[in-house]
Amino acid sequence: MLLNMTELLTVAKENKFAVGAFNVADSNFLRVVIEAAEENDSPAIIAVHPTELDFTKDDFFQYALARVKNSKVPFVIHMDHGDNLASIMRAVHSGFSSVMIDGSLLPFEENIAVTKEVVDICSKIGVSVEGELGTIGSTGTSIEGGVTEVIYTDPADARRFVKETGIDTLAVAIGTAHGIYPKGVTPKLKMDVLEEIKRDTNIPLVLHGGSANPDEEIKKAVAIGIQKVNISSDYKYAFYKKCREILSSTELWDPNVINPECIEAAKKVVTEKMGLFNSKGKAQLYREAGQAPWRSEFL
Ligand SMILES: [Zn+2]
């Protein structure tokens, strides 16, 4: 079942769980996310960064959409860190039900203007929009980048940003970074900032850089009001770790022989995250509510 982000996260907000957004750049990782979601009866978000869309090419999403629409589990296909209107329109054209416009490095007023422009267009066709305020850190190991110093989201700015742009979800900076943290570095999340933003905005909030954070911190953030957690490095790392093991000890070359074990290793990480976000078994809620597929009015 394909939904947009509002449809997906409204249920998550009411039932106090979060949905994992997993970056996908090929059919192996698409299988990891979809199969893990189906095996755990959990909703999931298929996130695609503009550089990942450059790699998969647009036609890949004909396959992804067919697979998702034939599933009993709810999914969103979402552009992660859309950088301009062109990449947003490319995602919409490829059938995505949700986009993120990341104007977080722009001056505040410009971030409002570019985000509002995307909302004005996407809201007409039922595509959800995520904005970002403040900056996510970078560990230097991820395609998503980030900055060296985290600028925490200011709750007063967040209130104004949500009101003036009309976004559906907001990515907040509360101390996480993209990528895998170097040894000895433990991120510290500012829960008081999160609580204040939650109180002031009342829309589903998003945590980027969700890999390698202590489980207890993620759990606490979900309890306060994080409804979407982005995961990329953790599960990709598991896939290629297994892949390296196989390739260094055998002379295999057939993907259909090498990849199944790698897919299982990555699915294990995704399953753990679903447990952490409390989303296992929650697909049932959407079916019970008789949730119609996204844009069913056009079908
Ligand atoms: Zn991100």
PDB file of C-alpha atoms and ligand atoms in Angstrom:
ATOM      1  CA  MET A   1       0.000   0.000   0.000  1.00  0.00           C
ATOM      2  CA  LEU A   2       1.413   3.395  -0.978  1.00  0.00           C
ATOM      3  CA  LEU A   3       0.565   6.326   1.330  1.00  0.00           C
ATOM      4  CA  ASN A   4       1.841   9.867   1.653  1.00  0.00           C
ATOM      5  CA  MET A   5       3.773  10.933   4.749  1.00  0.00           C
ATOM      6  CA  THR A   6       0.828  12.654   6.447  1.00  0.00           C
ATOM      7  CA  GLU A   7      -1.347   9.562   6.086  1.00  0.00           C
ATOM      8  CA  LEU A   8       1.471   7.386   7.421  1.00  0.00           C
ATOM      9  CA  LEU A   9       2.579   9.525  10.349  1.00  0.00           C
ATOM     10  CA  THR A  10      -0.845  10.627  11.604  1.00  0.00           C
ATOM     11  CA  VAL A  11      -1.417   7.038  12.735  1.00  0.00           C
ATOM     12  CA  ALA A  12       2.120   6.880  14.183  1.00  0.00           C
ATOM     13  CA  LYS A  13       1.517  10.088  16.150  1.00  0.00           C
ATOM     14  CA  GLU A  14      -1.811   8.870  17.547  1.00  0.00           C
ATOM     15  CA  ASN A  15      -0.300   5.548  18.579  1.00  0.00           C
ATOM     16  CA  LYS A  16       3.083   6.868  19.760  1.00  0.00           C
ATOM     17  CA  PHE A  17       5.462   5.006  17.487  1.00  0.00           C
ATOM     18  CA  ALA A  18       7.975   6.078  14.823  1.00  0.00           C
ATOM     19  CA  VAL A  19       8.517   4.782  11.303  1.00  0.00           C
ATOM     20  CA  GLY A  20      12.008   4.112   9.968  1.00  0.00           C
ATOM     21  CA  ALA A  21      13.058   5.831   6.729  1.00  0.00           C
ATOM     22  CA  PHE A  22      15.693   3.688   5.033  1.00  0.00           C
ATOM     23  CA  ASN A  23      17.807   5.015   2.166  1.00  0.00           C
ATOM     24  CA  VAL A  24      17.564   2.842  -0.928  1.00  0.00           C
ATOM     25  CA  ALA A  25      19.811   2.982  -4.005  1.00  0.00           C
ATOM     26  CA  ASP A  26      19.240  -0.377  -5.697  1.00  0.00           C
ATOM     27  CA  SER A  27      16.953  -3.391  -5.844  1.00  0.00           C
ATOM     28  CA  ASN A  28      18.843  -5.283  -3.096  1.00  0.00           C
ATOM     29  CA  PHE A  29      18.147  -2.571  -0.554  1.00  0.00           C
ATOM     30  CA  LEU A  30      14.585  -2.137  -1.783  1.00  0.00           C
ATOM     31  CA  ARG A  31      14.087  -5.844  -1.058  1.00  0.00           C
ATOM     32  CA  VAL A  32      15.678  -5.468   2.387  1.00  0.00           C
ATOM     33  CA  VAL A  33      13.249  -2.725   3.416  1.00  0.00           C
ATOM     34  CA  ILE A  34      10.099  -4.195   1.861  1.00  0.00           C
ATOM     35  CA  GLU A  35      10.711  -7.770   3.047  1.00  0.00           C
ATOM     36  CA  ALA A  36      11.659  -6.665   6.583  1.00  0.00           C
ATOM     37  CA  ALA A  37       8.496  -4.533   6.710  1.00  0.00           C
ATOM     38  CA  GLU A  38       6.315  -7.412   5.528  1.00  0.00           C
ATOM     39  CA  GLU A  39       7.922  -9.959   7.871  1.00  0.00           C
ATOM     40  CA  ASN A  40       7.387  -7.631  10.844  1.00  0.00           C
ATOM     41  CA  ASP A  41       4.031  -6.258   9.648  1.00  0.00           C
ATOM     42  CA  SER A  42       5.560  -2.799  10.092  1.00  0.00           C
ATOM     43  CA  PRO A  43       5.096   0.353   8.024  1.00  0.00           C
ATOM     44  CA  ALA A  44       8.300   1.659   6.402  1.00  0.00           C
ATOM     45  CA  ILE A  45       9.567   4.644   4.428  1.00  0.00           C
ATOM     46  CA  ILE A  46      11.692   4.160   1.329  1.00  0.00           C
ATOM     47  CA  ALA A  47      13.981   7.194   1.282  1.00  0.00           C
ATOM     48  CA  VAL A  48      15.909   8.225  -1.814  1.00  0.00           C
ATOM     49  CA  HIS A  49      18.553  10.937  -1.809  1.00  0.00           C
ATOM     50  CA  PRO A  50      18.990  12.925  -5.078  1.00  0.00           C
ATOM     51  CA  THR A  51      22.384  11.229  -5.606  1.00  0.00           C
ATOM     52  CA  GLU A  52      20.655   7.839  -5.130  1.00  0.00           C
ATOM     53  CA  LEU A  53      18.001   8.787  -7.699  1.00  0.00           C
ATOM     54  CA  ASP A  54      20.834   9.759 -10.073  1.00  0.00           C
ATOM     55  CA  PHE A  55      22.198   6.255  -9.589  1.00  0.00           C
ATOM     56  CA  THR A  56      18.966   4.177  -9.775  1.00  0.00           C
ATOM     57  CA  LYS A  57      17.508   6.301 -12.613  1.00  0.00           C
ATOM     58  CA  ASP A  58      13.835   7.232 -12.740  1.00  0.00           C
ATOM     59  CA  ASP A  59      12.480   4.022 -14.333  1.00  0.00           C
ATOM     60  CA  PHE A  60      13.573   2.033 -11.265  1.00  0.00           C
ATOM     61  CA  PHE A  61      10.543   3.464  -9.467  1.00  0.00           C
ATOM     62  CA  GLN A  62       8.100   1.771 -11.825  1.00  0.00           C
ATOM     63  CA  TYR A  63       9.313  -1.454 -10.228  1.00  0.00           C
ATOM     64  CA  ALA A  64       9.400   0.014  -6.701  1.00  0.00           C
ATOM     65  CA  LEU A  65       5.851   1.400  -7.033  1.00  0.00           C
ATOM     66  CA  ALA A  66       4.468  -1.884  -8.369  1.00  0.00           C
ATOM     67  CA  ARG A  67       6.089  -3.828  -5.524  1.00  0.00           C
ATOM     68  CA  VAL A  68       4.843  -1.388  -2.854  1.00  0.00           C
ATOM     69  CA  LYS A  69       1.303  -1.137  -4.223  1.00  0.00           C
ATOM     70  CA  ASN A  70       0.981  -4.936  -4.187  1.00  0.00           C
ATOM     71  CA  SER A  71       1.929  -5.112  -0.497  1.00  0.00           C
ATOM     72  CA  LYS A  72      -0.460  -5.245   2.483  1.00  0.00           C
ATOM     73  CA  VAL A  73       1.979  -3.107   4.454  1.00  0.00           C
ATOM     74  CA  PRO A  74       1.932   0.721   4.190  1.00  0.00           C
ATOM     75  CA  PHE A  75       4.916   2.423   2.553  1.00  0.00           C
ATOM     76  CA  VAL A  76       5.883   5.958   1.600  1.00  0.00           C
ATOM     77  CA  ILE A  77       8.344   6.647  -1.217  1.00  0.00           C
ATOM     78  CA  HIS A  78      10.121   9.795  -0.133  1.00  0.00           C
ATOM     79  CA  MET A  79      12.828  12.071  -1.532  1.00  0.00           C
ATOM     80  CA  ASP A  80      15.451  12.636   1.152  1.00  0.00           C
ATOM     81  CA  HIS A  81      17.224  16.043   1.204  1.00  0.00           C
ATOM     82  CA  GLY A  82      15.759  17.389  -2.039  1.00  0.00           C
ATOM     83  CA  ASP A  83      18.064  20.281  -2.860  1.00  0.00           C
ATOM     84  CA  ASN A  84      16.024  22.363  -5.279  1.00  0.00           C
ATOM     85  CA  LEU A  85      12.746  22.496  -7.168  1.00  0.00           C
ATOM     86  CA  ALA A  86      14.211  20.468 -10.049  1.00  0.00           C
ATOM     87  CA  SER A  87      15.059  17.457  -7.869  1.00  0.00           C
ATOM     88  CA  ILE A  88      11.646  17.726  -6.167  1.00  0.00           C
ATOM     89  CA  MET A  89       9.853  17.707  -9.535  1.00  0.00           C
ATOM     90  CA  ARG A  90      11.941  14.751 -10.682  1.00  0.00           C
ATOM     91  CA  ALA A  91      10.813  12.806  -7.595  1.00  0.00           C
ATOM     92  CA  VAL A  92       7.166  13.762  -8.139  1.00  0.00           C
ATOM     93  CA  HIS A  93       7.456  12.718 -11.768  1.00  0.00           C
ATOM     94  CA  SER A  94       8.874   9.344 -10.700  1.00  0.00           C
ATOM     95  CA  GLY A  95       5.793   8.730  -8.520  1.00  0.00           C
ATOM     96  CA  PHE A  96       7.119   9.618  -5.053  1.00  0.00           C
ATOM     97  CA  SER A  97       4.370  10.332  -2.496  1.00  0.00           C
ATOM     98  CA  SER A  98       6.512  12.576  -0.290  1.00  0.00           C
ATOM     99  CA  VAL A  99       9.491  14.923  -0.617  1.00  0.00           C
ATOM    100  CA  MET A 100      11.903  16.767   1.616  1.00  0.00           C
ATOM    101  CA  ILE A 101      13.148  20.202   0.656  1.00  0.00           C
ATOM    102  CA  ASP A 102      16.323  20.935   2.579  1.00  0.00           C
ATOM    103  CA  GLY A 103      16.867  24.682   2.817  1.00  0.00           C
ATOM    104  CA  SER A 104      18.580  24.385   6.188  1.00  0.00           C
ATOM    105  CA  LEU A 105      21.850  25.919   5.019  1.00  0.00           C
ATOM    106  CA  LEU A 106      20.078  28.991   3.616  1.00  0.00           C
ATOM    107  CA  PRO A 107      19.361  32.109   5.677  1.00  0.00           C
ATOM    108  CA  PHE A 108      16.094  31.643   7.644  1.00  0.00           C
ATOM    109  CA  GLU A 109      13.899  33.833   5.399  1.00  0.00           C
ATOM    110  CA  GLU A 110      15.187  32.111   2.240  1.00  0.00           C
ATOM    111  CA  ASN A 111      14.576  28.692   3.785  1.00  0.00           C
ATOM    112  CA  ILE A 112      10.966  29.763   4.444  1.00  0.00           C
ATOM    113  CA  ALA A 113      10.563  31.027   0.862  1.00  0.00           C
ATOM    114  CA  VAL A 114      11.949  27.936  -0.907  1.00  0.00           C
ATOM    115  CA  THR A 115      10.089  25.530   1.407  1.00  0.00           C
ATOM    116  CA  LYS A 116       6.810  27.385   0.942  1.00  0.00           C
ATOM    117  CA  GLU A 117       7.233  27.270  -2.836  1.00  0.00           C
ATOM    118  CA  VAL A 118       7.574  23.471  -2.700  1.00  0.00           C
ATOM    119  CA  VAL A 119       4.572  23.142  -0.341  1.00  0.00           C
ATOM    120  CA  ASP A 120       2.421  25.333  -2.628  1.00  0.00           C
ATOM    121  CA  ILE A 121       3.110  23.023  -5.583  1.00  0.00           C
ATOM    122  CA  CYS A 122       3.151  19.611  -3.872  1.00  0.00           C
ATOM    123  CA  SER A 123       0.047  20.177  -1.737  1.00  0.00           C
ATOM    124  CA  LYS A 124      -2.027  20.486  -4.919  1.00  0.00           C
ATOM    125  CA  ILE A 125      -1.301  16.839  -5.802  1.00  0.00           C
ATOM    126  CA  GLY A 126      -1.243  15.306  -2.319  1.00  0.00           C
ATOM    127  CA  VAL A 127       2.553  14.976  -2.063  1.00  0.00           C
ATOM    128  CA  SER A 128       3.706  15.577   1.529  1.00  0.00           C
ATOM    129  CA  VAL A 129       6.577  17.951   2.276  1.00  0.00           C
ATOM    130  CA  GLU A 130       9.265  17.760   4.965  1.00  0.00           C
ATOM    131  CA  GLY A 131      11.274  20.872   5.793  1.00  0.00           C
ATOM    132  CA  GLU A 132      14.422  21.239   7.864  1.00  0.00           C
ATOM    133  CA  LEU A 133      15.463  23.834  10.368  1.00  0.00           C
ATOM    134  CA  GLY A 134      18.810  23.896  12.138  1.00  0.00           C
ATOM    135  CA  THR A 135      21.635  21.726  10.862  1.00  0.00           C
ATOM    136  CA  ILE A 136      22.350  18.024  11.207  1.00  0.00           C
ATOM    137  CA  GLY A 137      25.995  17.236  11.988  1.00  0.00           C
ATOM    138  CA  SER A 138      28.325  15.272   9.743  1.00  0.00           C
ATOM    139  CA  THR A 139      30.689  12.465  10.686  1.00  0.00           C
ATOM    140  CA  GLY A 140      32.277  12.738   7.233  1.00  0.00           C
ATOM    141  CA  THR A 141      31.134   9.203   6.303  1.00  0.00           C
ATOM    142  CA  SER A 142      27.807   9.806   4.580  1.00  0.00           C
ATOM    143  CA  ILE A 143      26.606  10.994   1.174  1.00  0.00           C
ATOM    144  CA  GLU A 144      24.078  13.207   2.952  1.00  0.00           C
ATOM    145  CA  GLY A 145      26.765  15.510   4.295  1.00  0.00           C
ATOM    146  CA  GLY A 146      25.959  17.907   7.115  1.00  0.00           C
ATOM    147  CA  VAL A 147      28.042  20.420   9.009  1.00  0.00           C
ATOM    148  CA  THR A 148      30.816  19.931  11.540  1.00  0.00           C
ATOM    149  CA  GLU A 149      29.009  21.862  14.269  1.00  0.00           C
ATOM    150  CA  VAL A 150      25.340  21.124  14.903  1.00  0.00           C
ATOM    151  CA  ILE A 151      23.154  24.242  15.036  1.00  0.00           C
ATOM    152  CA  TYR A 152      20.241  23.239  17.257  1.00  0.00           C
ATOM    153  CA  THR A 153      16.750  24.052  16.018  1.00  0.00           C
ATOM    154  CA  ASP A 154      15.375  27.127  17.777  1.00  0.00           C
ATOM    155  CA  PRO A 155      11.830  26.295  19.007  1.00  0.00           C
ATOM    156  CA  ALA A 156      10.551  29.841  18.326  1.00  0.00           C
ATOM    157  CA  ASP A 157      11.892  29.684  14.750  1.00  0.00           C
ATOM    158  CA  ALA A 158      10.317  26.231  14.361  1.00  0.00           C
ATOM    159  CA  ARG A 159       6.882  27.577  15.258  1.00  0.00           C
ATOM    160  CA  ARG A 160       7.181  30.390  12.694  1.00  0.00           C
ATOM    161  CA  PHE A 161       8.662  28.077  10.053  1.00  0.00           C
ATOM    162  CA  VAL A 162       5.832  25.531  10.335  1.00  0.00           C
ATOM    163  CA  LYS A 163       3.160  28.230  10.313  1.00  0.00           C
ATOM    164  CA  GLU A 164       4.533  30.187   7.345  1.00  0.00           C
ATOM    165  CA  THR A 165       5.529  27.271   5.109  1.00  0.00           C
ATOM    166  CA  GLY A 166       2.632  24.863   5.756  1.00  0.00           C
ATOM    167  CA  ILE A 167       4.964  21.823   5.854  1.00  0.00           C
ATOM    168  CA  ASP A 168       3.629  18.421   6.917  1.00  0.00           C
ATOM    169  CA  THR A 169       6.695  17.270   8.879  1.00  0.00           C
ATOM    170  CA  LEU A 170       9.783  18.979  10.267  1.00  0.00           C
ATOM    171  CA  ALA A 171      13.344  17.643  10.501  1.00  0.00           C
ATOM    172  CA  VAL A 172      14.861  18.943  13.703  1.00  0.00           C
ATOM    173  CA  ALA A 173      18.477  19.318  14.766  1.00  0.00           C
ATOM    174  CA  ILE A 174      18.815  18.091  18.330  1.00  0.00           C
ATOM    175  CA  GLY A 175      22.371  16.735  18.182  1.00  0.00           C
ATOM    176  CA  THR A 176      22.510  13.841  15.684  1.00  0.00           C
ATOM    177  CA  ALA A 177      24.906  13.577  12.738  1.00  0.00           C
ATOM    178  CA  HIS A 178      24.788  11.761   9.390  1.00  0.00           C
ATOM    179  CA  GLY A 179      26.992   8.700   9.043  1.00  0.00           C
ATOM    180  CA  ILE A 180      28.627   6.455  11.605  1.00  0.00           C
ATOM    181  CA  TYR A 181      30.221   8.160  14.605  1.00  0.00           C
ATOM    182  CA  PRO A 182      33.992   7.771  15.058  1.00  0.00           C
ATOM    183  CA  LYS A 183      35.107   5.534  17.957  1.00  0.00           C
ATOM    184  CA  GLY A 184      34.784   7.329  21.283  1.00  0.00           C
ATOM    185  CA  VAL A 185      32.203   9.845  20.035  1.00  0.00           C
ATOM    186  CA  THR A 186      28.733   9.447  21.550  1.00  0.00           C
ATOM    187  CA  PRO A 187      26.073  11.872  20.365  1.00  0.00           C
ATOM    188  CA  LYS A 188      24.086  13.628  23.050  1.00  0.00           C
ATOM    189  CA  LEU A 189      20.537  14.540  22.107  1.00  0.00           C
ATOM    190  CA  LYS A 190      18.910  17.619  23.633  1.00  0.00           C
ATOM    191  CA  MET A 191      15.542  16.303  24.798  1.00  0.00           C
ATOM    192  CA  ASP A 192      14.500  19.645  26.297  1.00  0.00           C
ATOM    193  CA  VAL A 193      14.809  21.298  22.861  1.00  0.00           C
ATOM    194  CA  LEU A 194      12.760  18.471  21.338  1.00  0.00           C
ATOM    195  CA  GLU A 195      10.052  18.841  23.972  1.00  0.00           C
ATOM    196  CA  GLU A 196       9.785  22.565  23.345  1.00  0.00           C
ATOM    197  CA  ILE A 197       9.577  22.150  19.550  1.00  0.00           C
ATOM    198  CA  LYS A 198       6.948  19.449  19.967  1.00  0.00           C
ATOM    199  CA  ARG A 199       4.832  21.693  22.174  1.00  0.00           C
ATOM    200  CA  ASP A 200       5.096  24.626  19.772  1.00  0.00           C
ATOM    201  CA  THR A 201       4.498  22.894  16.426  1.00  0.00           C
ATOM    202  CA  ASN A 202       2.312  19.811  16.933  1.00  0.00           C
ATOM    203  CA  ILE A 203       3.270  18.181  13.595  1.00  0.00           C
ATOM    204  CA  PRO A 204       5.202  14.894  13.251  1.00  0.00           C
ATOM    205  CA  LEU A 205       8.931  15.511  13.809  1.00  0.00           C
ATOM    206  CA  VAL A 206      11.812  13.829  12.020  1.00  0.00           C
ATOM    207  CA  LEU A 207      15.194  12.721  13.315  1.00  0.00           C
ATOM    208  CA  HIS A 208      17.987  12.537  10.737  1.00  0.00           C
ATOM    209  CA  GLY A 209      21.290  10.791  11.348  1.00  0.00           C
ATOM    210  CA  GLY A 210      19.553   8.036  13.331  1.00  0.00           C
ATOM    211  CA  SER A 211      22.327   5.459  12.805  1.00  0.00           C
ATOM    212  CA  ALA A 212      24.526   4.506  15.764  1.00  0.00           C
ATOM    213  CA  ASN A 213      22.736   6.607  18.376  1.00  0.00           C
ATOM    214  CA  PRO A 214      22.222   4.930  21.765  1.00  0.00           C
ATOM    215  CA  ASP A 215      18.959   2.966  21.741  1.00  0.00           C
ATOM    216  CA  GLU A 216      17.733   4.610  24.953  1.00  0.00           C
ATOM    217  CA  GLU A 217      18.034   8.104  23.435  1.00  0.00           C
ATOM    218  CA  ILE A 218      16.110   7.096  20.320  1.00  0.00           C
ATOM    219  CA  LYS A 219      13.388   5.500  22.452  1.00  0.00           C
ATOM    220  CA  LYS A 220      13.085   8.651  24.548  1.00  0.00           C
ATOM    221  CA  ALA A 221      12.910  10.857  21.430  1.00  0.00           C
ATOM    222  CA  VAL A 222      10.144   8.655  19.983  1.00  0.00           C
ATOM    223  CA  ALA A 223       8.203   8.918  23.256  1.00  0.00           C
ATOM    224  CA  ILE A 224       8.428  12.728  23.099  1.00  0.00           C
ATOM    225  CA  GLY A 225       7.316  13.158  19.494  1.00  0.00           C
ATOM    226  CA  ILE A 226       9.721  11.886  16.841  1.00  0.00           C
ATOM    227  CA  GLN A 227       7.591   9.978  14.313  1.00  0.00           C
ATOM    228  CA  LYS A 228      10.186   9.363  11.571  1.00  0.00           C
ATOM    229  CA  VAL A 229      13.780   8.264  12.078  1.00  0.00           C
ATOM    230  CA  ASN A 230      16.199   8.206   9.149  1.00  0.00           C
ATOM    231  CA  ILE A 231      18.495   5.194   8.928  1.00  0.00           C
ATOM    232  CA  SER A 232      21.043   4.674   6.207  1.00  0.00           C
ATOM    233  CA  SER A 233      24.595   3.817   7.288  1.00  0.00           C
ATOM    234  CA  ASP A 234      23.751   1.144   9.893  1.00  0.00           C
ATOM    235  CA  TYR A 235      21.978  -1.245   7.573  1.00  0.00           C
ATOM    236  CA  LYS A 236      24.099  -0.598   4.478  1.00  0.00           C
ATOM    237  CA  TYR A 237      27.169  -1.341   6.594  1.00  0.00           C
ATOM    238  CA  ALA A 238      25.688  -4.713   7.637  1.00  0.00           C
ATOM    239  CA  PHE A 239      24.981  -5.620   3.993  1.00  0.00           C
ATOM    240  CA  TYR A 240      28.522  -4.912   2.803  1.00  0.00           C
ATOM    241  CA  LYS A 241      30.193  -6.414   5.858  1.00  0.00           C
ATOM    242  CA  LYS A 242      28.576  -9.735   4.967  1.00  0.00           C
ATOM    243  CA  CYS A 243      29.406  -9.147   1.311  1.00  0.00           C
ATOM    244  CA  ARG A 244      33.098  -8.568   2.154  1.00  0.00           C
ATOM    245  CA  GLU A 245      33.166 -11.763   4.218  1.00  0.00           C
ATOM    246  CA  ILE A 246      31.764 -13.836   1.341  1.00  0.00           C
ATOM    247  CA  LEU A 247      33.948 -12.291  -1.343  1.00  0.00           C
ATOM    248  CA  SER A 248      37.157 -12.558   0.655  1.00  0.00           C
ATOM    249  CA  SER A 249      36.682 -16.267   1.304  1.00  0.00           C
ATOM    250  CA  THR A 250      35.190 -17.501  -2.001  1.00  0.00           C
ATOM    251  CA  GLU A 251      35.515 -16.984  -5.749  1.00  0.00           C
ATOM    252  CA  LEU A 252      31.741 -16.471  -6.238  1.00  0.00           C
ATOM    253  CA  TRP A 253      30.454 -13.995  -8.820  1.00  0.00           C
ATOM    254  CA  ASP A 254      26.703 -14.567  -9.241  1.00  0.00           C
ATOM    255  CA  PRO A 255      24.653 -11.859  -7.497  1.00  0.00           C
ATOM    256  CA  ASN A 256      21.794 -14.280  -6.867  1.00  0.00           C
ATOM    257  CA  VAL A 257      24.240 -16.516  -5.010  1.00  0.00           C
ATOM    258  CA  ILE A 258      26.176 -13.809  -3.128  1.00  0.00           C
ATOM    259  CA  ASN A 259      23.399 -11.354  -2.258  1.00  0.00           C
ATOM    260  CA  PRO A 260      20.774 -13.381  -0.342  1.00  0.00           C
ATOM    261  CA  GLU A 261      22.951 -13.634   2.789  1.00  0.00           C
ATOM    262  CA  CYS A 262      23.816  -9.921   2.540  1.00  0.00           C
ATOM    263  CA  ILE A 263      20.115  -9.094   2.267  1.00  0.00           C
ATOM    264  CA  GLU A 264      19.400 -11.186   5.380  1.00  0.00           C
ATOM    265  CA  ALA A 265      22.185  -9.424   7.330  1.00  0.00           C
ATOM    266  CA  ALA A 266      20.783  -5.991   6.447  1.00  0.00           C
ATOM    267  CA  LYS A 267      17.211  -7.137   7.216  1.00  0.00           C
ATOM    268  CA  LYS A 268      18.342  -8.057  10.726  1.00  0.00           C
ATOM    269  CA  VAL A 269      19.388  -4.437  11.354  1.00  0.00           C
ATOM    270  CA  VAL A 270      16.149  -3.070   9.878  1.00  0.00           C
ATOM    271  CA  THR A 271      14.152  -5.472  12.077  1.00  0.00           C
ATOM    272  CA  GLU A 272      16.032  -4.283  15.187  1.00  0.00           C
ATOM    273  CA  LYS A 273      15.275  -0.660  14.285  1.00  0.00           C
ATOM    274  CA  MET A 274      11.588  -1.452  13.809  1.00  0.00           C
ATOM    275  CA  GLY A 275      11.592  -2.904  17.325  1.00  0.00           C
ATOM    276  CA  LEU A 276      13.302   0.197  18.666  1.00  0.00           C
ATOM    277  CA  PHE A 277      10.764   2.494  16.973  1.00  0.00           C
ATOM    278  CA  ASN A 278       7.891   0.327  18.229  1.00  0.00           C
ATOM    279  CA  SER A 279       6.517  -0.023  14.680  1.00  0.00           C
ATOM    280  CA  LYS A 280       6.366  -3.850  14.541  1.00  0.00           C
ATOM    281  CA  GLY A 281       2.815  -5.132  14.060  1.00  0.00           C
ATOM    282  CA  LYS A 282       1.542  -1.597  13.452  1.00  0.00           C
ATOM    283  CA  ALA A 283       0.650  -2.127   9.763  1.00  0.00           C
ATOM    284  CA  GLN A 284      -2.493  -3.759  11.121  1.00  0.00           C
ATOM    285  CA  LEU A 285      -3.691  -0.350  12.386  1.00  0.00           C
ATOM    286  CA  TYR A 286      -3.843   1.005   8.819  1.00  0.00           C
ATOM    287  CA  ARG A 287      -5.770  -2.001   7.556  1.00  0.00           C
ATOM    288  CA  GLU A 288      -8.208  -1.850  10.485  1.00  0.00           C
ATOM    289  CA  ALA A 289      -8.836   1.837   9.783  1.00  0.00           C
ATOM    290  CA  GLY A 290      -9.586   0.948   6.142  1.00  0.00           C
ATOM    291  CA  GLN A 291      -6.850   3.327   5.002  1.00  0.00           C
ATOM    292  CA  ALA A 292      -7.274   3.951   1.268  1.00  0.00           C
ATOM    293  CA  PRO A 293      -4.142   3.933  -0.899  1.00  0.00           C
ATOM    294  CA  TRP A 294      -2.582   7.302  -1.656  1.00  0.00           C
ATOM    295  CA  ARG A 295      -4.423   9.326  -4.323  1.00  0.00           C
ATOM    296  CA  SER A 296      -7.035   6.584  -4.648  1.00  0.00           C
ATOM    297  CA  GLU A 297      -9.402   9.336  -5.798  1.00  0.00           C
ATOM    298  CA  PHE A 298      -7.443   9.443  -9.084  1.00  0.00           C
ATOM    299  CA  LEU A 299      -7.481   5.691  -9.700  1.00  0.00           C
TER     300      LEU A 299
HETATM  301 ZN    ZN B   1      19.416  13.458   6.564  1.00  0.00          ZN
END
